Tab-separated table of C-alpha atoms in Angstrom:
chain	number	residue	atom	x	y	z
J	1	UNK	CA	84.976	117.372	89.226
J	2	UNK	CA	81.621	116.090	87.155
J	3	UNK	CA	82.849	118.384	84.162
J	4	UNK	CA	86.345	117.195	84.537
J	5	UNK	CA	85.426	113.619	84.202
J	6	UNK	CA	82.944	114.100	81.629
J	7	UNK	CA	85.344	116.026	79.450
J	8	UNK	CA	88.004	113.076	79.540
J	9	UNK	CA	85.220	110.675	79.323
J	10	UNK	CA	84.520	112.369	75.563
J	11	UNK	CA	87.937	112.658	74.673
J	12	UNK	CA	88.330	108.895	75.359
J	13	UNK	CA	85.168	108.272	73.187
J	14	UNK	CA	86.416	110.045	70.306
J	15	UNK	CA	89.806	108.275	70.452
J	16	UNK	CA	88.383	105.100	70.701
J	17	UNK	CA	85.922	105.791	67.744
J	18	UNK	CA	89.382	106.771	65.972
J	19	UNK	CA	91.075	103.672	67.001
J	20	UNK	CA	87.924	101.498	65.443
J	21	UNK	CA	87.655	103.249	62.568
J	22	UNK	CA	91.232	103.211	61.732
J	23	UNK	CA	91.679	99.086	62.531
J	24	UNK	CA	88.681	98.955	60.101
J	25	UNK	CA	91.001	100.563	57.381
J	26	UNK	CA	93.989	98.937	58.423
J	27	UNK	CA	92.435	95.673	58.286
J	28	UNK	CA	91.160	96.190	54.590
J	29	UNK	CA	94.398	97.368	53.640
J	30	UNK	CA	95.930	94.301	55.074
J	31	UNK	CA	93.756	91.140	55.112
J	32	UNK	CA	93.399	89.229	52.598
J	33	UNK	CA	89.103	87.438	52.867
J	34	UNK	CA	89.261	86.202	49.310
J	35	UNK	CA	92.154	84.378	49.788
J	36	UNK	CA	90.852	81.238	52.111
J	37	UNK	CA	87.716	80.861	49.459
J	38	UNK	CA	90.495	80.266	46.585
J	39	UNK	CA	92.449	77.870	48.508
J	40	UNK	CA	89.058	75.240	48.421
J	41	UNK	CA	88.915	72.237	46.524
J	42	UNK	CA	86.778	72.639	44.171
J	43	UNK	CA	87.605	76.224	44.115
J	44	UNK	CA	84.980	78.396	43.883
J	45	UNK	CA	84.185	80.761	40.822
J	46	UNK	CA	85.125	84.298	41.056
J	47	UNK	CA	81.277	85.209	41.013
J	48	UNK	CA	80.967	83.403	43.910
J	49	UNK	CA	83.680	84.520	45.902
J	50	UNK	CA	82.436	88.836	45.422
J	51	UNK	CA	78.760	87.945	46.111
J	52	UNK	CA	79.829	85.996	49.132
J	53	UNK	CA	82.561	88.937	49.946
J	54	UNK	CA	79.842	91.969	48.889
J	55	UNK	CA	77.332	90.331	51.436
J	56	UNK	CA	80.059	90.523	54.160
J	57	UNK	CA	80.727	94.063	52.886
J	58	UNK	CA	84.442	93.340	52.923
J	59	UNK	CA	85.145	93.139	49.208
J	60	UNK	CA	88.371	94.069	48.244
J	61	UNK	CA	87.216	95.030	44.801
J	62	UNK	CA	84.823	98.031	46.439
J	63	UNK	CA	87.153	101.080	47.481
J	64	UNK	CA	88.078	101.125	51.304
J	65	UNK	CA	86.157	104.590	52.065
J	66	UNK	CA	83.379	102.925	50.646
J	67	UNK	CA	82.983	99.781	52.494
J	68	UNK	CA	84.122	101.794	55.577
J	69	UNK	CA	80.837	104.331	55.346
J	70	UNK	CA	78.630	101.134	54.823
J	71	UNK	CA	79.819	99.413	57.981
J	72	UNK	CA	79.527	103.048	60.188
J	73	UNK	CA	76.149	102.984	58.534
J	74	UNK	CA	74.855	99.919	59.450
J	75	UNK	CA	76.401	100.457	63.005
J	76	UNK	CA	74.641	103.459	64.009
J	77	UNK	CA	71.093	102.812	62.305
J	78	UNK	CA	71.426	98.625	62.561
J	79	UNK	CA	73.681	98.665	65.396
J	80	UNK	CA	75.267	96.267	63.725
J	81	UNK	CA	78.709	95.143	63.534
J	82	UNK	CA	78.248	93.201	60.452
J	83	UNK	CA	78.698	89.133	60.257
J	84	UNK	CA	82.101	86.899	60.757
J	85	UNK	CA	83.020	84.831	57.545
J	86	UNK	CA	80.948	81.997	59.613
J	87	UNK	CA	77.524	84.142	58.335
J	88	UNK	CA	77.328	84.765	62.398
J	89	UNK	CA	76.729	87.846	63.984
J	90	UNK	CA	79.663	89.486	65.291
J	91	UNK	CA	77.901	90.890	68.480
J	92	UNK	CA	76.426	87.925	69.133
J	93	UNK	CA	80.070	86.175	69.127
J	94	UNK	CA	81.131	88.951	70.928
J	95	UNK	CA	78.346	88.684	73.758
J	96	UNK	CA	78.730	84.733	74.050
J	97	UNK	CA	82.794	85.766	74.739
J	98	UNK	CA	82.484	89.041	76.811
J	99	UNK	CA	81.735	87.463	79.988
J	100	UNK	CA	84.730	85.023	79.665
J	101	UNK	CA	87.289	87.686	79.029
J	102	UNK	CA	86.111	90.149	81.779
J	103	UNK	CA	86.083	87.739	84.624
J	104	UNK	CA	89.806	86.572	83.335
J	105	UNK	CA	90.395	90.728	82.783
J	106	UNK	CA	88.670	92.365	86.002
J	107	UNK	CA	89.685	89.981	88.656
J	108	UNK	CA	93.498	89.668	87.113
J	109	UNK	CA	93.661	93.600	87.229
J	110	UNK	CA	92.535	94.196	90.123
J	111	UNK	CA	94.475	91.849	91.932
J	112	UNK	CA	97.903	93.041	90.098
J	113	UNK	CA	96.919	96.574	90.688
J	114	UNK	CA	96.662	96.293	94.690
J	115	UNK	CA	99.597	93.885	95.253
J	116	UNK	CA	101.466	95.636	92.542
J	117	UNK	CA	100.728	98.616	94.873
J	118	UNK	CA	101.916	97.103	98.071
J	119	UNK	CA	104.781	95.939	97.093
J	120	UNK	CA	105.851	99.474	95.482
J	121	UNK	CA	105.069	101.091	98.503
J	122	UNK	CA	106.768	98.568	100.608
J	123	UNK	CA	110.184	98.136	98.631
J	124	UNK	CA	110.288	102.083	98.850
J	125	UNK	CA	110.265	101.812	102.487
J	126	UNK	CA	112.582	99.005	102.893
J	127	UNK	CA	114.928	100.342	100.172
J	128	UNK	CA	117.731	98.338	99.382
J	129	UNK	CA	117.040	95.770	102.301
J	130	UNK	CA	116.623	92.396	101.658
J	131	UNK	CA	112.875	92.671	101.086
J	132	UNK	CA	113.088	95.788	98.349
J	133	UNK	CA	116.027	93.215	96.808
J	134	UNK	CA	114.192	90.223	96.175
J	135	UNK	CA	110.711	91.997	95.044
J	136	UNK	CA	113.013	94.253	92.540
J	137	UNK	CA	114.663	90.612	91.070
J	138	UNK	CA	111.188	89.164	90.940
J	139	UNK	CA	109.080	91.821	89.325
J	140	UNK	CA	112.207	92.154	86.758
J	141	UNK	CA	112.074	88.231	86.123
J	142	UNK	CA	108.617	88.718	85.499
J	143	UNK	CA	108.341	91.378	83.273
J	144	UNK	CA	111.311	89.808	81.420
J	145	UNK	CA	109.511	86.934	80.467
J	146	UNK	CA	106.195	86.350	77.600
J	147	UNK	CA	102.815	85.860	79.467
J	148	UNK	CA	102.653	82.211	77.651
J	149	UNK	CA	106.035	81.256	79.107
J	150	UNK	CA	104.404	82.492	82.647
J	151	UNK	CA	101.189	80.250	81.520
J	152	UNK	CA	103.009	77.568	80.542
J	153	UNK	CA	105.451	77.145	84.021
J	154	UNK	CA	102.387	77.688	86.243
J	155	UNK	CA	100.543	74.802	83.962
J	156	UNK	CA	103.768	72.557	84.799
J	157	UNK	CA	104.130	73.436	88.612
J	158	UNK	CA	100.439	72.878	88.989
J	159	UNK	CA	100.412	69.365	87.269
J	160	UNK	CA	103.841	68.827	89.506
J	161	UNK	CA	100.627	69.754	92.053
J	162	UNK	CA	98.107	67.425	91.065
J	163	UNK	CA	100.737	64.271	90.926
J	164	UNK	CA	102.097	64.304	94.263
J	165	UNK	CA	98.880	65.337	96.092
J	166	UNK	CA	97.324	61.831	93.464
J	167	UNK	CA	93.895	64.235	93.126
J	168	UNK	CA	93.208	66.728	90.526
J	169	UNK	CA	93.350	69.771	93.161
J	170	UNK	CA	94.520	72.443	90.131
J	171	UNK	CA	92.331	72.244	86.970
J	172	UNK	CA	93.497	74.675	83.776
J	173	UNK	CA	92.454	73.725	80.277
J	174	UNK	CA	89.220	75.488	79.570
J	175	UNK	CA	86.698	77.731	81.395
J	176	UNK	CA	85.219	74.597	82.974
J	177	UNK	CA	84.726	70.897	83.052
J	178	UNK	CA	82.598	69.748	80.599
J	179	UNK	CA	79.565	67.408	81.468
J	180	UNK	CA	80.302	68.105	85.152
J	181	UNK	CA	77.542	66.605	87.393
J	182	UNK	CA	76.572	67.868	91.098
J	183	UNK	CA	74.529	71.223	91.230
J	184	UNK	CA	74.601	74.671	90.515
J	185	UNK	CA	77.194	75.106	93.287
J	186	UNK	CA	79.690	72.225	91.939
J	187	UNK	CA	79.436	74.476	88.282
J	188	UNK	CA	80.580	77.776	90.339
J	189	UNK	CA	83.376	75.783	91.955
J	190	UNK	CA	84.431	74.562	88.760
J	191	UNK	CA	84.842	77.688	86.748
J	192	UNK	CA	86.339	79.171	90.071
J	193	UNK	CA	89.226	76.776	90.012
J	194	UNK	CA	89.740	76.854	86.281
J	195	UNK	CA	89.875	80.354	86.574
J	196	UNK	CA	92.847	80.352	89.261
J	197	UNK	CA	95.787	79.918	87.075
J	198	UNK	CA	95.029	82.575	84.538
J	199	UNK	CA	94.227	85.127	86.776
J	200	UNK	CA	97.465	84.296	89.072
J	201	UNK	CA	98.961	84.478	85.471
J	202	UNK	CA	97.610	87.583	84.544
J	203	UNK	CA	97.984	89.375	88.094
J	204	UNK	CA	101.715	88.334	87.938
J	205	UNK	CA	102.299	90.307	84.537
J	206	UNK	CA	100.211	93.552	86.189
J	207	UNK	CA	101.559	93.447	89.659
J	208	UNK	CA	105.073	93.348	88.217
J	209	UNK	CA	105.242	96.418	86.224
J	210	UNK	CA	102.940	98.240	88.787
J	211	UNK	CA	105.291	97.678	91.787
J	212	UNK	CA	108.096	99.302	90.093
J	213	UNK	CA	106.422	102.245	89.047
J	214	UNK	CA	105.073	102.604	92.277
J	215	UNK	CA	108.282	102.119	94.242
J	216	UNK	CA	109.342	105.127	91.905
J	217	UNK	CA	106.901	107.099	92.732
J	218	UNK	CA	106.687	106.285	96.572
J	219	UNK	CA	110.802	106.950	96.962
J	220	UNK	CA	110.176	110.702	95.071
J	221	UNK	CA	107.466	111.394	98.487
J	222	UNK	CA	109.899	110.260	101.178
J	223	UNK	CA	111.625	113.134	101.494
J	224	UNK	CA	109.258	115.929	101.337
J	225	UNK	CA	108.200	118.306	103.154
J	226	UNK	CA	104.852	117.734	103.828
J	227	UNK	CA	106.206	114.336	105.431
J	228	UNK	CA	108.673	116.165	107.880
J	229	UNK	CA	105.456	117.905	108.444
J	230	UNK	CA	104.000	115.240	109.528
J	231	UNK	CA	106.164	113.810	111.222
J	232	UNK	CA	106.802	117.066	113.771
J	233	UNK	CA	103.247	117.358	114.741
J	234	UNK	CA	103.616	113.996	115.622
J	235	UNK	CA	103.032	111.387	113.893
J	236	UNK	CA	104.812	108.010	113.664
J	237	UNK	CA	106.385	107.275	110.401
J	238	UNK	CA	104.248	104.674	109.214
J	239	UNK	CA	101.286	106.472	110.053
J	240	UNK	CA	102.542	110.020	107.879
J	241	UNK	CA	103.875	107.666	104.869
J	242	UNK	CA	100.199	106.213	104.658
J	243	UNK	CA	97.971	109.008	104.861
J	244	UNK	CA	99.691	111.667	103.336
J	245	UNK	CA	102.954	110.049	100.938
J	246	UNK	CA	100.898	106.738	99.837
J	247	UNK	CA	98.041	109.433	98.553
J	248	UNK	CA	100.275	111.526	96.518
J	249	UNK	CA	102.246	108.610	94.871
J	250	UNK	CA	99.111	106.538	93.695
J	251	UNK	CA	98.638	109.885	91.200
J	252	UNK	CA	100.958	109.366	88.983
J	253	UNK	CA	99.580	105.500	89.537
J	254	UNK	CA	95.960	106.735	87.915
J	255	UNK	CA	97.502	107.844	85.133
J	256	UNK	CA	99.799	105.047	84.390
J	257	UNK	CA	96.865	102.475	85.101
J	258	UNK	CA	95.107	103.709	82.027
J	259	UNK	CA	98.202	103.475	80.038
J	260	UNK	CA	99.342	100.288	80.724
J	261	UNK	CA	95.711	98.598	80.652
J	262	UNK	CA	96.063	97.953	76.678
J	263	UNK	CA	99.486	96.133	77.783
J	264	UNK	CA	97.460	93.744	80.081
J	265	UNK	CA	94.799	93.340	77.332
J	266	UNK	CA	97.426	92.047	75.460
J	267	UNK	CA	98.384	89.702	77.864
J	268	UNK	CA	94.923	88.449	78.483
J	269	UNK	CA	94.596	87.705	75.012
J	270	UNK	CA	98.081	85.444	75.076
J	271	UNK	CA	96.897	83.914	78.466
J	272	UNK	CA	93.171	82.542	76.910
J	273	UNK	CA	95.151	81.133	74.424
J	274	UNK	CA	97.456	79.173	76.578
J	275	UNK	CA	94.633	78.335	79.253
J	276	UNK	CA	92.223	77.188	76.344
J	277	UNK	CA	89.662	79.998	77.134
J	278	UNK	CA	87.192	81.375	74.208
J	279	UNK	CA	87.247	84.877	75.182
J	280	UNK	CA	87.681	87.458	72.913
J	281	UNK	CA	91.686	87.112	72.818
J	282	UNK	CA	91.045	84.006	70.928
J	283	UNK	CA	88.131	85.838	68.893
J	284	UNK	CA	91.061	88.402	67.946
J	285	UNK	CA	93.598	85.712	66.890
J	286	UNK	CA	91.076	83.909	64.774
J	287	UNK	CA	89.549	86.818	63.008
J	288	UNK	CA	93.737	87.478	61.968
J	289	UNK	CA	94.463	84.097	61.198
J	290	UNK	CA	91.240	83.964	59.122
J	291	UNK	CA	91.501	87.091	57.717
J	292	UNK	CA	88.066	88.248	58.664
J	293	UNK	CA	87.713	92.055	58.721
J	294	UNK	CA	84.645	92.675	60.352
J	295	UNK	CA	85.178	90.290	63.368
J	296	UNK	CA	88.867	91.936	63.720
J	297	UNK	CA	87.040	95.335	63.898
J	298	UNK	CA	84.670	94.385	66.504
J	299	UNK	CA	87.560	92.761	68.543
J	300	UNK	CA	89.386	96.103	68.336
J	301	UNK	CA	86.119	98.191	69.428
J	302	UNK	CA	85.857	95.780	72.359
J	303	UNK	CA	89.613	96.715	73.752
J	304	UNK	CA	88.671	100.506	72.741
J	305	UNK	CA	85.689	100.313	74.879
J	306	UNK	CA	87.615	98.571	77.880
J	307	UNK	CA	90.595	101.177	77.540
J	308	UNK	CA	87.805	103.738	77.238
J	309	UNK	CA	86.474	102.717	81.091
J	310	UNK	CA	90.232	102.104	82.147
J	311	UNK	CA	91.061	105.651	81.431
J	312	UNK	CA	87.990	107.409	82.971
J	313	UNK	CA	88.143	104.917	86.077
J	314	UNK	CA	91.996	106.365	86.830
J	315	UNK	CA	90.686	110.357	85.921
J	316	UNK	CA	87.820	109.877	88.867
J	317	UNK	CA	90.803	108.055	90.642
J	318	UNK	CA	93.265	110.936	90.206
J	319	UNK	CA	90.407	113.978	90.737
J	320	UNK	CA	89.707	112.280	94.344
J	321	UNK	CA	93.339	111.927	95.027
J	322	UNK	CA	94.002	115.640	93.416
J	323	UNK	CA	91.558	118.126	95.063
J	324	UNK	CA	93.310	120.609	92.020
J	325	UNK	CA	91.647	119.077	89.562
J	326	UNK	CA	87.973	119.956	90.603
J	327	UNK	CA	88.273	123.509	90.388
């Protein structure tokens, strides 16, 4: 099982050194950093603009493969990811917006992953009752709709909340209240209730898609016959769906889990925009709007690393569920 995972674990590291390198390219190709110097007033001399450009090492004037091997240099004897347009580090931008993005990112999945999975497992059960009906309609709302529009109606029902109760009981612009008084406990209660709505947000998004994958998967186990199996030495039905069908179906979960984890980093990113968070979602946005390669690129490596842990967390997942794979 050890080689197993470490196997994937270096396959996943050499796509995700792929997928860095090639947003690197892509973003050189693409963006445009000269372009909000020449748009000043006074505008700045061309001189200026490449010496400002060549110490960023995003010049457009110097060849792509070029600037590339420069920036992969710097990373692995520097380990540096070069500086934003600001003339700030982008590691340290990245380390001051980590922490905001994985509490948002690792609470939010792992709530949408285990309701997600109860409610798969349950509409399979109940099929076509009244219970299977209603989570189908609402998962297929959900998914049908953007994560802002989802941001945006829980902002509404929550002010709807706060002006019948008279109190502000929901709080939801920012990561916290700023110049808040009272202790070190009143800061973690803060940021606790600030973080409600996105992660109810985000877990809505996750649990959606994951209940109807697993309701797939849970209906193909039903019938089969290690359940009859079951079921004639005794065992109740609940008891032979749980510990034998529930374990086979949440395979095919692993593997969609680590598929389907970009899709929620993608929705994270929307969701800190709507929610006023300064994660790295809104690190990502900026660096496009501003046209700033080397920010972009550590953005990207950031989501490469997370899909990176994603995808070896569901192979040691799947290799306990699987006893096949350790061999």
């Amino acid at each position: 099982m050890i080689g197993f995972i470490i196997k994937r674990f270096i396959n996943y590291a050499i796509l995700s050194a792929i997928a860095t390198l090639s947003a690197y390219v892509l973003a050189s190709m693409i963006l445009n950093p000269a372009a909000r110097y020449y748009g000043r007033n006074p505008r700045p001399s061309d001189q200026t603009v490449n010496a400002i450009l060549d110490g960023l090492g995003v010049n457009p004037n110097t060849p792509v493969i070029e600037r590339l091997w420069s920036w992969l240099v710097n990373l692995v004897t520097r380990g540096s990811l070069g500086d934003t347009i600001h003339n700030t580090s982008v590691l340290s931008e990245m380390a001051a917006r980590a922490g905001t993005s994985l509490r948002l990112l690792i609470l939010g999945t792992v709530i949408a992953a285990v309701v997600g999975v109860i409610l798969g497992v349950w509409g399979a059960v109940r099929q076509y009752r009244a219970s299977d009906q209603i989570i189908s309609y609402a998962s297929f709302t959900i998914l049908a709709m953007p994560s802002f529009v989802i941001g945006i109606l829980l902002m509404i029902l929550a002010t709807g909340l706060n002006n019948v109760l008279g109190i502000q009981l929901i709080s939801f612009t920012g990561e916290y209240t700023p110049g808040l008084d009272g202790g070190w406990w009143a800061q973690v209660a803060d940021r606790a209730g600030h973080l409600v709505l996105p992660t109810i947000a985000l877990a809505l998004v996750g649990a959606a898609g994951y209940s109807r994958y697993q309701r797939s998967a849970m209906l193909d186990v039903l019938s089969a016959d290690y359940i009859r199996t079951a079921r004639s030495k005794g065992r109740t039905r609940g008891s032979a769906l749980v510990r034998h069908g529930v374990r086979v179906a949440l395979i095919p979960m692993s593997t969609y889990f680590a598929y389907s984890f970009a899709t929620i980093l993608a929705g994270a990113a929307v969701i800190e925009l709507v929610f006023s968070w300064h994660g790295m979602g809104e690190f990502l946005f900026q660096a496009i709007q501003q046209s700033d390669i080397n920010a972009f690129t550590g953005a990207i490596l950031f989501n490469a690393v997370l899909v990176l842990i994603a995808g070896t967390l569901s192979d040691i997942v799947y290799a306990a569920l699987d006893p096949r794979v350790r061999v």
